[in-house]
mmCIF file of N, CA and C in Angstrom:
data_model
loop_
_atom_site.group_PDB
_atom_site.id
_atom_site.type_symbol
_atom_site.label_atom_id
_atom_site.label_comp_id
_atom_site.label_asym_id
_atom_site.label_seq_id
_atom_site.Cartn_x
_atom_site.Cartn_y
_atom_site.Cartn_z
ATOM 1 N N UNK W 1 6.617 40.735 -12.887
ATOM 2 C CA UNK W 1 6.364 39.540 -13.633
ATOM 3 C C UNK W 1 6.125 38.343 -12.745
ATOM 4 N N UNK W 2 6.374 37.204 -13.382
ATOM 5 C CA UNK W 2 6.008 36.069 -12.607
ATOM 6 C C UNK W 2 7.113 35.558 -12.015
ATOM 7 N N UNK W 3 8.153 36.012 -11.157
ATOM 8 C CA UNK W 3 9.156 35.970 -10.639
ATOM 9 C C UNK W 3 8.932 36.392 -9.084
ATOM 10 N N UNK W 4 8.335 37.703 -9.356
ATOM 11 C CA UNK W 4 8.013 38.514 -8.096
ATOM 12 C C UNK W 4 7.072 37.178 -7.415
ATOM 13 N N UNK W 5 5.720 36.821 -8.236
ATOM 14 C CA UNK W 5 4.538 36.511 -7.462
ATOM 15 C C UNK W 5 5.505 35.113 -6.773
ATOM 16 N N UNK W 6 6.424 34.376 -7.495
ATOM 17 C CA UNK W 6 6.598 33.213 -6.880
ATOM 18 C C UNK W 6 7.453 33.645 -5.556
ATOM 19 N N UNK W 7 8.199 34.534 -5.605
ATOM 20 C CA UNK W 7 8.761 35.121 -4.410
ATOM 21 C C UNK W 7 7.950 35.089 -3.364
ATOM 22 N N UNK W 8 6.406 35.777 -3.668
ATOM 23 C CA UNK W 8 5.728 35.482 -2.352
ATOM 24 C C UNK W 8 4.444 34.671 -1.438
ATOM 25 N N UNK W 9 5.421 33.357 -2.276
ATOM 26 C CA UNK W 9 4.698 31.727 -1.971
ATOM 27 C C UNK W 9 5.776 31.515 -0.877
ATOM 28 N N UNK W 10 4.907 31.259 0.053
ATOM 29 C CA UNK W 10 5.457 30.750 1.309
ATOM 30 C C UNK W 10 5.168 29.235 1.469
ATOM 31 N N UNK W 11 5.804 28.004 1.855
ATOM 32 C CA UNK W 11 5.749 27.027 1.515
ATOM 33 C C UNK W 11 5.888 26.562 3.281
ATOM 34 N N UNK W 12 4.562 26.112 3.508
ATOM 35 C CA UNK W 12 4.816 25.093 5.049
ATOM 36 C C UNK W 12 4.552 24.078 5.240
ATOM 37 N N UNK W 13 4.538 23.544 6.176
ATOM 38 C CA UNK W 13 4.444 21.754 6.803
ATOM 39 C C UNK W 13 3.135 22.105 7.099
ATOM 40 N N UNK W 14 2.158 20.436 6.765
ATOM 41 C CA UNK W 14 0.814 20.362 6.299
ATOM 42 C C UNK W 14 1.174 20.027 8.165
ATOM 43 N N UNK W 15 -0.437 20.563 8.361
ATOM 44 C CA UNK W 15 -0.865 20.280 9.694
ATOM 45 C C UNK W 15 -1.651 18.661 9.854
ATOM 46 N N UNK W 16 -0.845 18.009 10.703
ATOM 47 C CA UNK W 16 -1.505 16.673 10.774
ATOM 48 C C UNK W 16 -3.080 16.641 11.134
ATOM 49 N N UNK W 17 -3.831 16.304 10.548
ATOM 50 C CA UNK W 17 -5.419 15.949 10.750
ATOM 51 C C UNK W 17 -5.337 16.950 10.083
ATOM 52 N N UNK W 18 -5.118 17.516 9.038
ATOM 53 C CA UNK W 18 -5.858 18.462 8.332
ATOM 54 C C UNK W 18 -6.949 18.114 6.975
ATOM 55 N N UNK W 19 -6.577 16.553 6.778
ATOM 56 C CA UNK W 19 -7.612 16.588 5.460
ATOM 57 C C UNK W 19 -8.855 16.431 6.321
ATOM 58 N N UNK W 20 -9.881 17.074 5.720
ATOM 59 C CA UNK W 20 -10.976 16.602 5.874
ATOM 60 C C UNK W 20 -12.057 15.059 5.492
ATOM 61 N N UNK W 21 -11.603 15.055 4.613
ATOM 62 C CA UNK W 21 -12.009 13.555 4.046
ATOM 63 C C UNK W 21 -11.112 13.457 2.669
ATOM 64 N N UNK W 22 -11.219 11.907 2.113
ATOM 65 C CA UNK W 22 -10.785 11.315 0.874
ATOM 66 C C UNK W 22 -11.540 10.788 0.034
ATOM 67 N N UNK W 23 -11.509 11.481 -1.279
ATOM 68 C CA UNK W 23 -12.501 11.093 -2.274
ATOM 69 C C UNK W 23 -12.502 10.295 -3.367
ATOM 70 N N UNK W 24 -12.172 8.841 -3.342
ATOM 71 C CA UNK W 24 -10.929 8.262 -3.585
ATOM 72 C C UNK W 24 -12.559 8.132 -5.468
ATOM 73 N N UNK W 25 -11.724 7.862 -6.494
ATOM 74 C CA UNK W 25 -12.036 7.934 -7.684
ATOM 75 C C UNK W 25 -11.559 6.549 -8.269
ATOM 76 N N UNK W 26 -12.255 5.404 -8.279
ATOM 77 C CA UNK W 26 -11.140 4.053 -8.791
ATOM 78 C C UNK W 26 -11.508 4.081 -9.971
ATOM 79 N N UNK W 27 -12.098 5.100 -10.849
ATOM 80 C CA UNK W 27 -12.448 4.512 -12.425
ATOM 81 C C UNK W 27 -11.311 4.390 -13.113
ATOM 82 N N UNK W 28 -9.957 5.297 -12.702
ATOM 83 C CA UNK W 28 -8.578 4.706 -13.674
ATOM 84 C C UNK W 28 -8.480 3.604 -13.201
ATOM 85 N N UNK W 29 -8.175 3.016 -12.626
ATOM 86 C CA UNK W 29 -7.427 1.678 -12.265
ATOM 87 C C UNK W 29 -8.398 0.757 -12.699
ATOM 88 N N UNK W 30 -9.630 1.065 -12.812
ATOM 89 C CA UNK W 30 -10.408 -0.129 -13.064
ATOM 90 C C UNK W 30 -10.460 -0.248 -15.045
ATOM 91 N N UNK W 31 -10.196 1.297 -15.716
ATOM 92 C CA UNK W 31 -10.166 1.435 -16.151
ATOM 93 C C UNK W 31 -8.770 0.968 -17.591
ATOM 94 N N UNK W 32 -7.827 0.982 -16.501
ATOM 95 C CA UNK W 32 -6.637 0.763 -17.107
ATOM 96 C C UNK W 32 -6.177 -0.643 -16.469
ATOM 97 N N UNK W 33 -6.458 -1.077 -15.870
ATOM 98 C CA UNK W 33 -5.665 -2.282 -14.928
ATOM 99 C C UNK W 33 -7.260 -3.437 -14.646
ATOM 100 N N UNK W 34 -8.049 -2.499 -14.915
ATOM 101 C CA UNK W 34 -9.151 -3.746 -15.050
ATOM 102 C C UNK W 34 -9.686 -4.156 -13.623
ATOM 103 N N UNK W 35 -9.237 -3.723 -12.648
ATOM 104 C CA UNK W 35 -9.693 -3.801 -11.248
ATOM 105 C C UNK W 35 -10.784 -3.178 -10.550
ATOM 106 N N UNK W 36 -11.569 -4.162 -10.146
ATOM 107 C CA UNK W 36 -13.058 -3.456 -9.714
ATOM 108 C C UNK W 36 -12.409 -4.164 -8.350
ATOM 109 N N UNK W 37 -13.249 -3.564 -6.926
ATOM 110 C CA UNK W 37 -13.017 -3.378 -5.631
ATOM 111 C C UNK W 37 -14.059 -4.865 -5.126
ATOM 112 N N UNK W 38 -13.845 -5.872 -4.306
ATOM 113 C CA UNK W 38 -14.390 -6.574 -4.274
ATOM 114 C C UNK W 38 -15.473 -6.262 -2.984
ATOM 115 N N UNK W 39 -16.090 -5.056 -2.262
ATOM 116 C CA UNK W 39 -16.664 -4.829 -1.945
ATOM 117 C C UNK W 39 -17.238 -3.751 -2.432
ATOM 118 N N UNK W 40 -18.740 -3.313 -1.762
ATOM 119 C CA UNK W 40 -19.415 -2.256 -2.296
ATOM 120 C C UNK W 40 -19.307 -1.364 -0.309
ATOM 121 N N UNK W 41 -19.392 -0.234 -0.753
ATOM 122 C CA UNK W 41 -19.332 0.529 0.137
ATOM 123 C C UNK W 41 -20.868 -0.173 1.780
ATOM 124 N N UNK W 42 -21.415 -0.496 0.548
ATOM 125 C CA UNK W 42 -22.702 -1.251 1.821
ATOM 126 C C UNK W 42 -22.003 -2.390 2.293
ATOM 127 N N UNK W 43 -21.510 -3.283 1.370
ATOM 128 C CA UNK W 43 -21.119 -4.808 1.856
ATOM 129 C C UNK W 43 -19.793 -4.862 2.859
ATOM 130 N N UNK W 44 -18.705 -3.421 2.984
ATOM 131 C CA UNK W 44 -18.097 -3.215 3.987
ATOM 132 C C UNK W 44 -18.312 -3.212 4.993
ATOM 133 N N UNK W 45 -19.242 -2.245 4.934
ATOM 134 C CA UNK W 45 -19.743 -1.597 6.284
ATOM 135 C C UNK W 45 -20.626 -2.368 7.182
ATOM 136 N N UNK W 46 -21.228 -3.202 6.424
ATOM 137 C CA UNK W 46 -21.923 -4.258 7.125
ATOM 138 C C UNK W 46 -20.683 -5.704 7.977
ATOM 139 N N UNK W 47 -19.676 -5.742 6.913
ATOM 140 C CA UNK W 47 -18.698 -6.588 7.488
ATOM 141 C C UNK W 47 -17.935 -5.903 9.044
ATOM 142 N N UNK W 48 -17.655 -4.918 8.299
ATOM 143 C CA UNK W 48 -16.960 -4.036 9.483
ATOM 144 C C UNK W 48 -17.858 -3.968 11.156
ATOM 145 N N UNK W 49 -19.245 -3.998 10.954
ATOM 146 C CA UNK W 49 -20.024 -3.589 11.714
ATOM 147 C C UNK W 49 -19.866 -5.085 12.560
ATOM 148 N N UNK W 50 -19.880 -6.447 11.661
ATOM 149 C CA UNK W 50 -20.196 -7.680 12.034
ATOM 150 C C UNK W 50 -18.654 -8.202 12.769
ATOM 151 N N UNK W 51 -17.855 -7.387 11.972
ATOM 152 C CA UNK W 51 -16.602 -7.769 13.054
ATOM 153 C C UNK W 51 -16.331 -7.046 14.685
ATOM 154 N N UNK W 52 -17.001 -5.847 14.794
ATOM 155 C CA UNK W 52 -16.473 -5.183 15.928
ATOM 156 C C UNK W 52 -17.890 -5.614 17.021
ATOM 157 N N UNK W 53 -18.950 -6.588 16.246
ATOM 158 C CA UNK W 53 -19.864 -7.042 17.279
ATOM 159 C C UNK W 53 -19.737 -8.346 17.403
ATOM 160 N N UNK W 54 -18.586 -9.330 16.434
ATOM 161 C CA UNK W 54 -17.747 -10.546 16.939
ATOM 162 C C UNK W 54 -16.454 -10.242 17.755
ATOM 163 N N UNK W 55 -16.127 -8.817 18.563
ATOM 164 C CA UNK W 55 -14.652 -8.755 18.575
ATOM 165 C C UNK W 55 -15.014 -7.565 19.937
ATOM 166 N N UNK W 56 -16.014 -7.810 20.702
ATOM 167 C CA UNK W 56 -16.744 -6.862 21.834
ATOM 168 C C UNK W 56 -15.540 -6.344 22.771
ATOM 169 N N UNK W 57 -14.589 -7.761 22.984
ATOM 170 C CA UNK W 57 -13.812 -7.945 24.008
ATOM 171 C C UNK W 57 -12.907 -7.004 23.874
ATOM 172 N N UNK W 58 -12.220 -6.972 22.643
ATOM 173 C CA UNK W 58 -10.986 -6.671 22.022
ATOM 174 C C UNK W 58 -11.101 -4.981 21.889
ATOM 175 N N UNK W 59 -12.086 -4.365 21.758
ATOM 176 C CA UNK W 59 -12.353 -2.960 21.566
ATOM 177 C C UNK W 59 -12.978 -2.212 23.307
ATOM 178 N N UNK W 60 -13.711 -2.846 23.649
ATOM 179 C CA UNK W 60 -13.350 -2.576 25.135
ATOM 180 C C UNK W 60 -11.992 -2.277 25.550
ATOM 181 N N UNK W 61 -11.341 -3.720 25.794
ATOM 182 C CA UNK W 61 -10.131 -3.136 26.217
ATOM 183 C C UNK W 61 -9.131 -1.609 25.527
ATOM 184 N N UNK W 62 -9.588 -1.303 24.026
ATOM 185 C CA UNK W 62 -9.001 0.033 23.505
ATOM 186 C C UNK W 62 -9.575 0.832 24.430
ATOM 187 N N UNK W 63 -10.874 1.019 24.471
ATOM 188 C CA UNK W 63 -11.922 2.040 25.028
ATOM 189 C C UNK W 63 -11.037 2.204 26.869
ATOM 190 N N UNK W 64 -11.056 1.205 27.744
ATOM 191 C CA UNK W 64 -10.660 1.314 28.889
ATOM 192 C C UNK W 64 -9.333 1.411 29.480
ATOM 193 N N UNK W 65 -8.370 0.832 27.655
ATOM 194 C CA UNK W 65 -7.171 1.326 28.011
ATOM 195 C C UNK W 65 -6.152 0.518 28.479
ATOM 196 N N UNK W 66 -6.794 -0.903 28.442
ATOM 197 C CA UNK W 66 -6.074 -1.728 28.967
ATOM 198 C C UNK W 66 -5.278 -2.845 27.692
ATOM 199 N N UNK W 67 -6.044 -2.471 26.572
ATOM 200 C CA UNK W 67 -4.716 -3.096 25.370
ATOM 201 C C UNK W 67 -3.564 -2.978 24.926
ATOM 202 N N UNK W 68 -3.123 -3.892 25.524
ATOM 203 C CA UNK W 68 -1.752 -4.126 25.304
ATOM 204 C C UNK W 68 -0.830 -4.462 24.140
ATOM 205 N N UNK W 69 -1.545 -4.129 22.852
ATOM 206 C CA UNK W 69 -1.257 -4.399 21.358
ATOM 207 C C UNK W 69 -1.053 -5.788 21.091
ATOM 208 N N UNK W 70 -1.741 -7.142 21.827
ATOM 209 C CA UNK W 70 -2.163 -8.098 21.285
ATOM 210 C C UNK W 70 -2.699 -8.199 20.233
ATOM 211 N N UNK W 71 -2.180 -8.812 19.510
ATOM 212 C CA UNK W 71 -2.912 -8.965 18.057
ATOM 213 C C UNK W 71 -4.237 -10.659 17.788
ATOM 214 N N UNK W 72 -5.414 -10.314 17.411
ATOM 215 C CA UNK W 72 -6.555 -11.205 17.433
ATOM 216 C C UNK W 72 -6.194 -12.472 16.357
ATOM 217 N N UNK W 73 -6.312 -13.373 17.102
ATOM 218 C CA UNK W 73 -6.445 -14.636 15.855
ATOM 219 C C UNK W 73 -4.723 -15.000 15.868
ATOM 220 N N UNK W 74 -4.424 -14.849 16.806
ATOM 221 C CA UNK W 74 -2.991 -15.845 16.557
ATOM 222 C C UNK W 74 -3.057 -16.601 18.005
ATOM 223 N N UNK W 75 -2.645 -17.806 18.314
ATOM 224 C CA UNK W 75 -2.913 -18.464 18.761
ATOM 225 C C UNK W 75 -1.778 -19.255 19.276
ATOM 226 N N UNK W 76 -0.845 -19.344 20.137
ATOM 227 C CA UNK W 76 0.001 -20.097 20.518
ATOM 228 C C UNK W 76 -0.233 -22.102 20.578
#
């Protein structure tokens, strides 16, 4: 019966990096809570693109290794 089959579910720890991607679905929330996303997948990506070619300095140093987890835009 269905006793046996659960017997031989073996249950393990998810391997980190294993999802492949996220397919994220916002029609409930927009649906129920009324929330639409104030970007469009283009108008991100264009921001995103415009920040890491205002911010040259700051991603170098990731790339070469020399960031020291300074954080941008604070200012003594």
């Amino acid at each position: 019966g269905l006793a046996c089959y659960r017997d031989l579910i073996t249950f393990v720890a998810d391997r980190p990096g294993h999802d492949l991607r996220y397919a994220i679905d916002a029609t409930k929330i927009e649906r129920e809570l009324g929330w639409t996303p104030d970007e469009t997948f283009t108008s991100g990506m264009r921001k995103t693109v415009a920040w890491y070619l205002a911010n040259e300095s700051w991603w170098r140093q990731v790339l070469d290794g020399s960031y020291q987890g300074e954080r941008l835009g604070l200012h003594a």
